[in-house]
mmCIF file of C-alpha atoms in Angstrom:
data_model
loop_
_atom_site.group_PDB
_atom_site.id
_atom_site.type_symbol
_atom_site.label_atom_id
_atom_site.label_comp_id
_atom_site.label_asym_id
_atom_site.label_seq_id
_atom_site.Cartn_x
_atom_site.Cartn_y
_atom_site.Cartn_z
ATOM 1 C CA MET N 1 -136.960 -64.161 25.022
ATOM 2 C CA LYS N 2 -134.484 -62.182 23.447
ATOM 3 C CA ARG N 3 -131.719 -64.744 24.016
ATOM 4 C CA ARG N 4 -133.844 -67.442 22.509
ATOM 5 C CA PHE N 5 -134.455 -65.283 19.280
ATOM 6 C CA GLN N 6 -130.644 -64.552 18.897
ATOM 7 C CA LYS N 7 -129.912 -68.501 18.963
ATOM 8 C CA LEU N 8 -132.715 -68.996 16.469
ATOM 9 C CA CYS N 9 -131.022 -66.428 14.271
ATOM 10 C CA TRP N 10 -127.459 -68.111 14.628
ATOM 11 C CA ALA N 11 -129.215 -71.612 13.992
ATOM 12 C CA LEU N 12 -130.894 -70.255 10.747
ATOM 13 C CA ALA N 13 -127.738 -68.863 9.780
ATOM 14 C CA GLY N 14 -126.044 -72.209 9.921
ATOM 15 C CA LEU N 15 -128.845 -73.748 8.427
ATOM 16 C CA LEU N 16 -128.625 -71.430 5.116
ATOM 17 C CA ALA N 17 -124.842 -71.742 5.156
ATOM 18 C CA ALA N 18 -125.002 -75.533 5.222
ATOM 19 C CA SER N 19 -127.798 -75.694 2.507
ATOM 20 C CA GLY N 20 -125.681 -73.588 0.142
ATOM 21 C CA ALA N 21 -128.176 -70.757 0.192
ATOM 22 C CA ALA N 22 -125.631 -68.498 1.340
ATOM 23 C CA GLN N 23 -123.877 -66.158 -1.081
ATOM 24 C CA ALA N 24 -120.205 -66.553 -1.690
ATOM 25 C CA GLN N 25 -119.366 -63.615 0.281
ATOM 26 C CA GLY N 26 -120.841 -64.994 3.306
ATOM 27 C CA VAL N 27 -119.052 -68.154 3.230
ATOM 28 C CA LEU N 28 -115.666 -66.896 2.822
ATOM 29 C CA ARG N 29 -115.363 -65.146 6.340
ATOM 30 C CA ALA N 30 -113.080 -67.866 7.368
ATOM 31 C CA GLU N 31 -109.804 -66.940 9.352
ATOM 32 C CA GLN N 32 -107.038 -65.761 6.945
ATOM 33 C CA PRO N 33 -104.126 -68.197 6.664
ATOM 34 C CA LYS N 34 -100.649 -66.897 6.602
ATOM 35 C CA THR N 35 -100.756 -67.194 2.684
ATOM 36 C CA PRO N 36 -103.947 -65.757 1.752
ATOM 37 C CA ARG N 37 -106.265 -67.963 -0.340
ATOM 38 C CA ASN N 38 -107.664 -66.824 -3.487
ATOM 39 C CA THR N 39 -110.957 -65.910 -2.415
ATOM 40 C CA LEU N 40 -112.301 -65.341 -5.918
ATOM 41 C CA LEU N 41 -111.348 -69.222 -6.798
ATOM 42 C CA ALA N 42 -112.932 -70.277 -3.639
ATOM 43 C CA ALA N 43 -116.078 -68.542 -4.523
ATOM 44 C CA LEU N 44 -116.245 -69.676 -7.829
ATOM 45 C CA ASP N 45 -115.815 -73.334 -6.954
ATOM 46 C CA ASN N 46 -118.521 -72.486 -4.145
ATOM 47 C CA VAL N 47 -121.025 -72.033 -6.556
ATOM 48 C CA GLY N 48 -119.964 -73.987 -9.448
ATOM 49 C CA LEU N 49 -118.673 -71.616 -12.144
ATOM 50 C CA ARG N 50 -116.494 -73.357 -14.187
ATOM 51 C CA GLN N 51 -116.044 -72.216 -17.992
ATOM 52 C CA CYS N 52 -113.776 -69.296 -17.290
ATOM 53 C CA ARG N 53 -112.054 -70.198 -14.151
ATOM 54 C CA PRO N 54 -108.883 -70.853 -15.686
ATOM 55 C CA ALA N 55 -108.676 -67.165 -16.760
ATOM 56 C CA PHE N 56 -109.460 -65.941 -13.420
ATOM 57 C CA GLU N 57 -106.989 -68.429 -11.843
ATOM 58 C CA ARG N 58 -104.082 -66.913 -14.113
ATOM 59 C CA LEU N 59 -105.015 -63.361 -13.614
ATOM 60 C CA THR N 60 -106.052 -63.347 -9.870
ATOM 61 C CA ASN N 61 -102.821 -65.330 -8.970
ATOM 62 C CA LEU N 62 -101.018 -62.271 -10.595
ATOM 63 C CA ALA N 63 -102.911 -59.752 -8.694
ATOM 64 C CA LEU N 64 -102.608 -61.309 -5.430
ATOM 65 C CA ASP N 65 -99.150 -61.512 -5.331
ATOM 66 C CA GLY N 66 -97.613 -59.986 -2.006
ATOM 67 C CA VAL N 67 -101.119 -59.322 -0.307
ATOM 68 C CA ARG N 68 -101.813 -59.979 3.230
ATOM 69 C CA GLY N 69 -105.620 -60.655 2.774
ATOM 70 C CA ASN N 70 -108.352 -60.554 -0.081
ATOM 71 C CA ASP N 71 -112.256 -60.453 -0.181
ATOM 72 C CA VAL N 72 -114.508 -60.542 -3.280
ATOM 73 C CA LEU N 73 -117.742 -59.598 -4.736
ATOM 74 C CA LEU N 74 -119.030 -61.831 -7.135
ATOM 75 C CA ASP N 75 -122.264 -61.466 -9.708
ATOM 76 C CA TRP N 76 -123.656 -63.889 -12.382
ATOM 77 C CA ASP N 77 -127.061 -64.660 -13.773
ATOM 78 C CA ARG N 78 -127.736 -67.743 -11.411
ATOM 79 C CA ARG N 79 -130.169 -69.179 -14.462
ATOM 80 C CA LYS N 80 -127.425 -69.299 -17.023
ATOM 81 C CA LYS N 81 -124.629 -70.663 -14.598
ATOM 82 C CA ASP N 82 -121.794 -71.403 -16.949
ATOM 83 C CA SER N 83 -122.986 -69.335 -19.881
ATOM 84 C CA SER N 84 -123.608 -65.926 -18.475
ATOM 85 C CA PRO N 85 -121.114 -63.196 -17.965
ATOM 86 C CA ILE N 86 -119.391 -63.129 -14.544
ATOM 87 C CA PHE N 87 -118.513 -59.826 -12.811
ATOM 88 C CA THR N 88 -115.909 -59.377 -9.932
ATOM 89 C CA LEU N 89 -114.505 -57.079 -7.600
ATOM 90 C CA ILE N 90 -111.529 -58.286 -5.356
ATOM 91 C CA GLY N 91 -110.419 -55.980 -2.384
ATOM 92 C CA LEU N 92 -106.545 -56.406 -2.233
ATOM 93 C CA ASP N 93 -104.784 -55.790 1.160
ATOM 94 C CA TYR N 94 -101.271 -54.926 0.840
ATOM 95 C CA PRO N 95 -98.841 -54.216 3.726
ATOM 96 C CA ASN N 96 -98.487 -50.577 2.448
ATOM 97 C CA GLY N 97 -102.051 -49.857 1.455
ATOM 98 C CA GLY N 98 -105.083 -51.272 -0.478
ATOM 99 C CA ALA N 99 -106.162 -51.720 -4.099
ATOM 100 C CA ALA N 100 -108.983 -53.137 -6.067
ATOM 101 C CA PHE N 101 -109.014 -55.887 -8.757
ATOM 102 C CA SER N 102 -111.852 -55.910 -11.293
ATOM 103 C CA MET N 103 -112.446 -58.725 -13.809
ATOM 104 C CA THR N 104 -115.027 -59.611 -16.066
ATOM 105 C CA ALA N 105 -115.398 -62.728 -17.989
ATOM 106 C CA ILE N 106 -117.979 -63.676 -20.732
ATOM 107 C CA PRO N 107 -117.942 -67.269 -21.894
ATOM 108 C CA ASN N 108 -118.907 -68.370 -25.339
ATOM 109 C CA ASP N 109 -120.231 -71.886 -26.683
ATOM 110 C CA LYS N 110 -116.779 -72.715 -28.062
ATOM 111 C CA GLY N 111 -115.506 -72.859 -24.642
ATOM 112 C CA GLU N 112 -113.544 -69.456 -24.851
ATOM 113 C CA CYS N 113 -113.853 -66.368 -22.723
ATOM 114 C CA SER N 114 -113.571 -62.560 -23.285
ATOM 115 C CA ILE N 115 -111.899 -61.111 -20.303
ATOM 116 C CA SER N 116 -111.287 -57.528 -19.129
ATOM 117 C CA ALA N 117 -109.128 -56.877 -16.047
ATOM 118 C CA GLU N 118 -108.405 -53.740 -13.907
ATOM 119 C CA ARG N 119 -106.022 -53.537 -10.953
ATOM 120 C CA ILE N 120 -106.803 -49.680 -9.476
ATOM 121 C CA SER N 121 -104.741 -48.410 -6.876
ATOM 122 C CA ALA N 122 -103.359 -44.831 -5.482
ATOM 123 C CA ALA N 123 -99.800 -43.907 -5.541
ATOM 124 C CA PRO N 124 -98.474 -41.184 -3.018
ATOM 125 C CA VAL N 125 -96.596 -39.598 -5.836
ATOM 126 C CA ALA N 126 -97.307 -37.316 -8.897
ATOM 127 C CA CYS N 127 -98.184 -39.140 -12.029
ATOM 128 C CA ASN N 128 -95.152 -37.686 -14.001
ATOM 129 C CA ALA N 129 -92.795 -38.957 -11.271
ATOM 130 C CA LEU N 130 -94.682 -42.471 -11.498
ATOM 131 C CA ALA N 131 -94.317 -42.551 -15.073
ATOM 132 C CA GLN N 132 -90.896 -41.735 -15.092
ATOM 133 C CA GLN N 133 -90.153 -44.349 -12.378
ATOM 134 C CA GLU N 134 -92.225 -47.264 -13.692
ATOM 135 C CA LEU N 135 -93.117 -46.874 -17.321
ATOM 136 C CA VAL N 136 -89.815 -46.074 -19.142
ATOM 137 C CA GLY N 137 -90.123 -47.079 -22.713
ATOM 138 C CA TYR N 138 -93.698 -47.072 -22.758
ATOM 139 C CA ARG N 139 -95.771 -44.791 -25.249
ATOM 140 C CA MET N 140 -97.996 -42.266 -23.866
ATOM 141 C CA THR N 141 -101.075 -40.959 -25.047
ATOM 142 C CA ARG N 142 -102.899 -37.825 -23.239
ATOM 143 C CA LEU N 143 -106.666 -38.405 -23.032
ATOM 144 C CA LEU N 144 -107.113 -35.257 -20.741
ATOM 145 C CA PRO N 145 -105.285 -32.511 -19.214
ATOM 146 C CA THR N 146 -105.422 -34.842 -16.054
ATOM 147 C CA MET N 147 -105.256 -38.202 -17.545
ATOM 148 C CA ALA N 148 -102.679 -40.433 -19.742
ATOM 149 C CA VAL N 149 -102.533 -44.032 -21.021
ATOM 150 C CA TYR N 150 -99.377 -45.732 -21.365
ATOM 151 C CA VAL N 151 -98.538 -48.833 -23.591
ATOM 152 C CA ASP N 152 -95.458 -51.014 -23.768
ATOM 153 C CA PRO N 153 -94.706 -51.286 -27.460
ATOM 154 C CA LYS N 154 -92.838 -54.527 -26.755
ATOM 155 C CA ASP N 155 -96.118 -55.912 -25.334
ATOM 156 C CA ASP N 156 -98.473 -57.390 -28.084
ATOM 157 C CA SER N 157 -101.378 -57.915 -25.687
ATOM 158 C CA ALA N 158 -104.160 -55.322 -25.076
ATOM 159 C CA SER N 159 -102.630 -53.821 -21.659
ATOM 160 C CA THR N 160 -102.636 -50.426 -20.750
ATOM 161 C CA VAL N 161 -101.657 -48.266 -17.625
ATOM 162 C CA SER N 162 -103.645 -45.225 -17.169
ATOM 163 C CA LEU N 163 -102.495 -42.567 -14.642
ATOM 164 C CA ILE N 164 -104.812 -40.183 -13.491
ATOM 165 C CA ASP N 165 -103.597 -36.981 -11.603
ATOM 166 C CA SER N 166 -105.259 -37.077 -8.099
ATOM 167 C CA PRO N 167 -103.358 -34.568 -5.884
ATOM 168 C CA PRO N 168 -101.367 -35.097 -3.937
ATOM 169 C CA GLY N 169 -101.033 -38.438 -5.664
ATOM 170 C CA CYS N 170 -101.922 -40.496 -8.869
ATOM 171 C CA LEU N 171 -104.622 -42.845 -9.468
ATOM 172 C CA VAL N 172 -103.437 -46.171 -11.289
ATOM 173 C CA ILE N 173 -105.333 -48.313 -13.547
ATOM 174 C CA ARG N 174 -103.688 -51.144 -15.138
ATOM 175 C CA ARG N 175 -105.854 -52.839 -17.721
ATOM 176 C CA TYR N 176 -105.753 -56.109 -19.665
ATOM 177 C CA VAL N 177 -108.113 -57.146 -22.113
ATOM 178 C CA SER N 178 -108.423 -60.374 -24.118
ATOM 179 C CA PHE N 179 -111.109 -61.313 -26.596
ATOM 180 C CA ASN N 180 -111.745 -65.523 -27.189
ATOM 181 C CA TRP N 181 -109.209 -66.297 -24.363
ATOM 182 C CA THR N 182 -108.497 -70.018 -23.939
ATOM 183 C CA PRO N 183 -106.126 -71.783 -21.480
ATOM 184 C CA PRO N 184 -102.927 -72.581 -22.561
ATOM 185 C CA PRO N 185 -102.487 -76.147 -23.577
ATOM 186 C CA VAL N 186 -100.959 -78.302 -20.727
ATOM 187 C CA SER N 187 -97.680 -79.626 -21.534
ATOM 188 C CA SER N 188 -97.489 -83.449 -20.959
ATOM 189 C CA PRO N 189 -94.747 -85.098 -19.049
ATOM 190 C CA ARG N 190 -91.834 -86.724 -20.806
#
């Protein structure tokens, strides 16, 4: 009886996956190839979300540089497929540790997307040392005694790097925001 119940559960799980009733997270549990695929793009394609896909592709490809693997949580209003906000959280597995990448995209009726993306990681050094190594030339604004926000004055985008003292290390949040983002024009072959 117990064995028959297990077979029935496996058969039901297979039917749900084949029918598309399974959510993106369960469908993406395939074996990881040598170059990890972008699980967020696979999930967007799996559920048919298209409007903000170019923004997700551009930013997640940057976030996935150097990862061994990645996995995604994806939320959207299923009743308003390509017109609702899309919320994502991607776990990033690097050879020397993990990080998280969060991205939200809000489409509008003109084909544009307002996006907010954050890469969150921990560094095994003090924030002051990290700033001296990686953020030379950035302008610093202290928000709290334990938190500083850095902006590159040569970068006109809405990018910031926040460092939060978390002894013995430093919490690092790299943030990017763009309103009414559209994909760059595709250049035609000559």
